[in-house]
XYZ file of C-alpha atoms in Angstrom:
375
model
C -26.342 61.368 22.748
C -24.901 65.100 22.957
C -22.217 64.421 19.591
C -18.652 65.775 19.558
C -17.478 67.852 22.589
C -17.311 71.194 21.478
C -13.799 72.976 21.488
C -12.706 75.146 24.109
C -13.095 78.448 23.553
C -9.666 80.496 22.612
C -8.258 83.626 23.322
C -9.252 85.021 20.591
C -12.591 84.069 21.623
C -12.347 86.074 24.994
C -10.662 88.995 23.593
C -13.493 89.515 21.092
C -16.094 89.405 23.673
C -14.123 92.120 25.858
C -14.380 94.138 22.725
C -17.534 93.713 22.072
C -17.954 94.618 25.657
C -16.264 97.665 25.622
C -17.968 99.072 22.705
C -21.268 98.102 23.956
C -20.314 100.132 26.953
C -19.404 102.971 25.114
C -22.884 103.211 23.532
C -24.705 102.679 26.722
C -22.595 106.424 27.286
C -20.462 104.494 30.069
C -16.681 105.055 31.124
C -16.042 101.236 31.349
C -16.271 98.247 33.024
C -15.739 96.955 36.124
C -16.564 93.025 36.195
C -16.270 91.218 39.779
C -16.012 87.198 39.908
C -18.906 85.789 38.941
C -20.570 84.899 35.264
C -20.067 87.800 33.856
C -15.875 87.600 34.407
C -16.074 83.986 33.436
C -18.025 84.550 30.166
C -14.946 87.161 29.755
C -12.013 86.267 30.224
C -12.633 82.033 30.738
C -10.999 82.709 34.585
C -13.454 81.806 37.657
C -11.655 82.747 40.659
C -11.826 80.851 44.838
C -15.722 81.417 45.234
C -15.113 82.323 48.923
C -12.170 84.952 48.431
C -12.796 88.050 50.005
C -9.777 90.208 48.211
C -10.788 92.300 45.498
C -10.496 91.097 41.883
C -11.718 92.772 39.069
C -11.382 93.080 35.623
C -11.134 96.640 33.960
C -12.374 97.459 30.610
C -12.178 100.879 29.052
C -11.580 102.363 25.406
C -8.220 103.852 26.499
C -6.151 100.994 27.313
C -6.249 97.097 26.844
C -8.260 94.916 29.587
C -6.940 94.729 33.186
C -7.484 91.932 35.742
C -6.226 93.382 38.881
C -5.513 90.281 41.332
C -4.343 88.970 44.658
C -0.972 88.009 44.191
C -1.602 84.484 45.719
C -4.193 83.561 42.697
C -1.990 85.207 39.783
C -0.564 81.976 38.605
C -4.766 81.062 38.418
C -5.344 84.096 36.538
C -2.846 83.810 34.653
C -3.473 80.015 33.314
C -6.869 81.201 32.276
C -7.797 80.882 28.714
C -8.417 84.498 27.800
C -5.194 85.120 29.970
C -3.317 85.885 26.618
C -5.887 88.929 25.944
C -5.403 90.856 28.768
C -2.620 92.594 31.295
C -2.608 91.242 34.965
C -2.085 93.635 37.414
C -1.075 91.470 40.904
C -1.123 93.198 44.539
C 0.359 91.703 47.926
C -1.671 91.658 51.316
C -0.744 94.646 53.223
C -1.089 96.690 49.805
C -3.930 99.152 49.159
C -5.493 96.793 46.090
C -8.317 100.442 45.210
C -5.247 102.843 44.648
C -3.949 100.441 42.047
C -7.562 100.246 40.859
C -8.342 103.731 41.010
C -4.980 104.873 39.020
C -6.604 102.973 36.128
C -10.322 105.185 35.966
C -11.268 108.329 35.107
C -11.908 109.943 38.318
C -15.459 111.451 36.975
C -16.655 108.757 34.963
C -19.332 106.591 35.267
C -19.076 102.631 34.939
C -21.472 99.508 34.788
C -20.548 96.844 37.359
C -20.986 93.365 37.515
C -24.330 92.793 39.553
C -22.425 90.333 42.063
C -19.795 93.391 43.218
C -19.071 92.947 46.933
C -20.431 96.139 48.192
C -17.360 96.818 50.002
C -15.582 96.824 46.996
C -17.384 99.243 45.336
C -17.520 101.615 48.108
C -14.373 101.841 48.815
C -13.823 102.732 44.947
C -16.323 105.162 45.631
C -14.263 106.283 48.518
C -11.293 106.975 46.342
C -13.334 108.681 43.170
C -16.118 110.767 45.057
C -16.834 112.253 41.206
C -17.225 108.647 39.818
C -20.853 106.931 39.707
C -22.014 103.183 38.777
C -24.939 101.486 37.067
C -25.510 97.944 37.653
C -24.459 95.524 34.135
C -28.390 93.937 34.020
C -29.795 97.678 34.200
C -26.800 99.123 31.813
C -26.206 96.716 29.316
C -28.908 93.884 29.476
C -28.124 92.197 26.236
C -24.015 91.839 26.840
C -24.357 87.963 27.321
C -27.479 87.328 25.291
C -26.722 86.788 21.611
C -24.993 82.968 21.482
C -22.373 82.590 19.034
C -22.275 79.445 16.606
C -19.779 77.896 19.845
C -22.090 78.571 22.345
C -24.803 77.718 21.046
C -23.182 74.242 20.659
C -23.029 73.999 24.108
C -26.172 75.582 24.984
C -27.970 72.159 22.208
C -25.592 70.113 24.474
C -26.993 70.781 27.577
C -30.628 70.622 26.561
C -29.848 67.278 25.004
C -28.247 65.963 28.701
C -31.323 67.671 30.077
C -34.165 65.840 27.749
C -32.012 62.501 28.152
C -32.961 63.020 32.087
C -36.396 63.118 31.256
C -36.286 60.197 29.289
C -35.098 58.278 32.387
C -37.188 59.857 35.148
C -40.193 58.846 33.388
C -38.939 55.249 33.803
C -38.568 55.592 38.143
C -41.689 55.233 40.312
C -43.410 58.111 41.545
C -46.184 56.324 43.646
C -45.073 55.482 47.418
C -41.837 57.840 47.233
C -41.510 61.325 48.805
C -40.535 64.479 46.446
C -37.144 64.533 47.740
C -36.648 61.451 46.360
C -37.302 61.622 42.600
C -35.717 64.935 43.143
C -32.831 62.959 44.039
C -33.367 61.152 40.912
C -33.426 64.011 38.839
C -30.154 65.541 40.077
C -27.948 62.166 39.581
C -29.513 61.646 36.185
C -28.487 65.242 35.316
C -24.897 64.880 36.817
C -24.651 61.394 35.120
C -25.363 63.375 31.603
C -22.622 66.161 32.049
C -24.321 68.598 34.142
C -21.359 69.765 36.727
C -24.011 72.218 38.384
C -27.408 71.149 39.425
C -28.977 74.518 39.815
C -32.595 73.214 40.784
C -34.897 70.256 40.859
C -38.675 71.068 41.469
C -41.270 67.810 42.000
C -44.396 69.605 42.272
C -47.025 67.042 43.333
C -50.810 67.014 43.807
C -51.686 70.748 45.225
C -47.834 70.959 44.993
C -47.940 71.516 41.723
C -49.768 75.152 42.078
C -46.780 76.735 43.496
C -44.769 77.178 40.643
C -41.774 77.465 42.442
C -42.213 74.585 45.002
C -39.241 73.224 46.300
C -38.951 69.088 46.824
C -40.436 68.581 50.394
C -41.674 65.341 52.237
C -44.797 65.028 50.808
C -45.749 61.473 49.289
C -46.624 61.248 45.797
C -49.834 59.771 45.170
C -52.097 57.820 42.658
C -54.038 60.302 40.629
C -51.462 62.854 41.332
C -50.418 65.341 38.744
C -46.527 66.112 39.146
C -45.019 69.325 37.692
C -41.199 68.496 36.817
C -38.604 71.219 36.081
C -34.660 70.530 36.435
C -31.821 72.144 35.189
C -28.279 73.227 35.534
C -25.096 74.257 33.968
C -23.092 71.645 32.047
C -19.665 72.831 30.321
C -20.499 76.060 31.706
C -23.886 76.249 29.513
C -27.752 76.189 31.329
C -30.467 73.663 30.827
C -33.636 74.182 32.420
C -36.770 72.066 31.056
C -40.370 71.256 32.694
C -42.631 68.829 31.541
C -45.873 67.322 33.687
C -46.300 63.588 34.093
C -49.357 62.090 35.780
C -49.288 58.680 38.276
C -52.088 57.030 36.610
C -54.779 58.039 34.464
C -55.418 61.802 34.354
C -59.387 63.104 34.701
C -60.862 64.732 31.617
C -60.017 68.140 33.394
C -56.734 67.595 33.965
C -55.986 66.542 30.302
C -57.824 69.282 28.740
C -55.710 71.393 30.757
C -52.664 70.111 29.565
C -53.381 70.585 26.212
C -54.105 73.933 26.835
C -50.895 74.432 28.103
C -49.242 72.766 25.913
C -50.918 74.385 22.776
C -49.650 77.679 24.729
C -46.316 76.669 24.443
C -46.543 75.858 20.939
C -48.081 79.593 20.114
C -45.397 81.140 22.291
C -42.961 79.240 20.191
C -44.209 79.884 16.916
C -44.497 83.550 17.815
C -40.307 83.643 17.835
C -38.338 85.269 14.647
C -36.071 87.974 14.530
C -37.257 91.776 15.465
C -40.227 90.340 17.165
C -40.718 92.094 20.387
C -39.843 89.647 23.616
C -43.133 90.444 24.879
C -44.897 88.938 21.965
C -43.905 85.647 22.673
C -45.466 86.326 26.458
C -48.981 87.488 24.292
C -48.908 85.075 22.708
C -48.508 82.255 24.931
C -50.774 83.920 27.548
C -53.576 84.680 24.621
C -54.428 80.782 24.487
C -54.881 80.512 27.972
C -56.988 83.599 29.104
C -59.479 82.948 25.691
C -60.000 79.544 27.396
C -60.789 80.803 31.116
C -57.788 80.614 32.889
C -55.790 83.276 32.341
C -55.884 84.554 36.355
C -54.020 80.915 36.872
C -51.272 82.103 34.477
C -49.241 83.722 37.499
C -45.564 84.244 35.991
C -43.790 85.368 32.696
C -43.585 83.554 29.475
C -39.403 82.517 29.932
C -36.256 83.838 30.791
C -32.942 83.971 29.244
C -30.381 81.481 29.676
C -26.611 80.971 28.983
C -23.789 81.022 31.297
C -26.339 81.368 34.163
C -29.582 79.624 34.022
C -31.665 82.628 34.233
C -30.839 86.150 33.011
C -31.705 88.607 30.125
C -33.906 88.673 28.120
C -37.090 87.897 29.345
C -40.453 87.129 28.243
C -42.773 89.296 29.721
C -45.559 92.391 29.043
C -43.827 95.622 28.431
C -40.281 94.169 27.270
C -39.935 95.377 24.057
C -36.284 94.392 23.497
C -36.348 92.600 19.560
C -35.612 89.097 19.324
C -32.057 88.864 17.543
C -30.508 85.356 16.428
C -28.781 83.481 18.758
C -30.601 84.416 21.483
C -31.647 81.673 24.141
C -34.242 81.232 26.215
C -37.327 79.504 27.700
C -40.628 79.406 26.997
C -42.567 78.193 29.225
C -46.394 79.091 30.056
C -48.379 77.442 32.947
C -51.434 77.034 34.846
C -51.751 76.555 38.440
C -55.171 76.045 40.060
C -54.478 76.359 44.074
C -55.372 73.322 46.029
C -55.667 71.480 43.310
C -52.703 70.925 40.494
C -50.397 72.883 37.917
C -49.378 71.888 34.531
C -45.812 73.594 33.198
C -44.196 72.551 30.033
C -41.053 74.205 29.126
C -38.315 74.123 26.083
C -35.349 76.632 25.979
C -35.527 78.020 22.133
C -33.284 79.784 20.095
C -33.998 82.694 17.560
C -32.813 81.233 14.169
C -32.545 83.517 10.766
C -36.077 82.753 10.112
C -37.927 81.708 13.164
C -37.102 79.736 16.161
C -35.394 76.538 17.481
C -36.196 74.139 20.272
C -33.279 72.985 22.201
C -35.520 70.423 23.802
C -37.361 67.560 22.120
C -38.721 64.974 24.511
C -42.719 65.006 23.845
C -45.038 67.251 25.200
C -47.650 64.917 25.617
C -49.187 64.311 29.369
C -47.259 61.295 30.455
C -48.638 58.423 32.842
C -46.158 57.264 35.212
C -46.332 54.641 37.815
């Protein structure tokens, strides 16, 4: 269903990305880098460190010297089986050891550094502490692109996970809806997802009947009904890549207003999509998209932006939206996803993640975007 599984990335890999890193840095008129657990260090270095550990780790880049992962001495022998290991020096500190002067020692004590958005705020003020002169921008506000351009690798895995994600559709469309609470095809949704790959199940919206106008309604108790219209969006990370699609089903025969605005949505989608190619502006795809839907009436139910990007988290940089005017470059991923949501009533979303191509665009999702009936 998803072909070969795509190699591992190498050393190599990780120490060309910390490059690329550091020079991006260097243009944004930074100092460095100073990357905390999270995405951004995995994306790195390949190394995702206890989720729950409260000692500082923290990867250094700067022009000046190679990489640095300063960490607890107790997760070294982690750190140090990580794959981009090999590209970088590990500096280890004991408990009862000051972990900032060893930090510190490596900065320049007026310089000013972008830092991973998920920094424990003690950390950083306690780095503060110890460089009064320094300052710090966050990574999304400093260098917004750093994870967005896919290379051929990724992008691999980022087709992979769409495909596990669009086989999950294919199933749910075969469970019944009628009788059974949200929570339940929600249920559904997330097994189906972990039985195709996905080792994260990020989120799993069943947006039924006057559900379906929230656009981000989370699975409650409600019981699905005949007639109901039922806005489904699932996704998650699998092999460390996002999915995230949406497509609306309908229990039954749809009314002639709820198919007509279907097709509006879904003839949104397609403009949004067709508006992709390289140096287009991200907000053009968001015109675009939103164009079809306010020329036929409803463009006040259009409440939230075109897409998001997508990658090693399931929503960052770039995004769709008015007023971004960041060019589309190849390799980039992300969704597209217009919608309408009339309150009290129903919402229609349908959502691909796409990726800029030489010429134009490419859909990483393919199950049809026609309105469904389910039982």
């Amino acid at each position: 269903m998803t072909g070969r599984t795509p190699a591992r990335f190498t050393a190599d890999d990780y120490r060309a990305r910390m490059e690329r890193a550091v020079r991006a840095a260097g243009d944004a008129g930074l100092a460095g880098l100073l990357v905390a657990p999270g995405p951004d260090l995995v994306w790195l270095t390949g190394y995702a460190p206890p989720a729950a550990t409260e000692r500082l780790t923290l990867l250094l880049l700067t022009p000046d010297r190679d990489p640095v992962l300063v960490v607890p001495a107790l997760e070294a022998p982690d750190a140090a089986a990580a794959a981009g290991a090999p590209a970088l020096t590990l500096r280890d500190w004991t408990d009862g050891k000051d972990p900032y002067a060893a930090t510190t020692a490596l900065l320049d004590t007026g310089g000013r550094y972008g830092v991973s958005d998920n920094a424990w705020a003690l950390h950083l003020l306690r780095l503060q502490k110890a460089l009064p002169d320094s300052s710090y921008a966050s990574l999304t506000e400093a260098l917004p692109m750093l994870r967005a351009v896919k290379d051929a690798a990724e992008l691999e895995l980022m087709a992979a996970a769409g495909a596990a994600a669009d086989a999950t559709y294919e199933e749910i469309r075969k469970v019944p809806f009628a009788g059974r609470r949200e929570s339940e095809v929600g249920a559904d949704l997330a097994d189906l997802l972990r039985r195709f790959g996905h080792s994260q199940v990020d989120f799993t919206i069943v947006a039924s009947g006057p559900n379906g106008a929230n656009p981000h309604h989370e699975v409650g108790d409600r019981v699905i009904e005949h007639g109901d219209m039922i806005v489904l969006d699932f996704g998650g990370l699998k092999d460390g890549y996002g999915s995230d699609t949406s497509r609306t089903v309908h229990v039954g025969e749809p009314t002639d207003e709820e198919r007509r605005v279907h097709d509006l949505v879904r003839e949104a989608q397609e403009a949004g999509f067709r508006a992709v190619r390289p140096g287009v502006a991200c907000q053009e795809v968001d015109r675009a998209a939103r164009a079809v839907i306010a020329d036929a009436g409803y463009g006040e139910y259009f409440i939230h932006r075109t897409g998001h990007g997508i990658g090693v988290t399931t929503h960052e940089p770039p995004y769709m939206i008015e007023g971004e005017e960041q060019p589309l470059v190849p390799g980039m991923c992300f969704s597209v996803e217009p919608g309408v949501y009339l309150p009290g009533r129903f919402g229609v979303r349908i959502e691909d993640i796409v990726t800029v191509t030489e010429d134009g665009g490419r859909r990483l999702n393919d199950t049809t975007r026609e309105l469904v009936i389910v039982d």
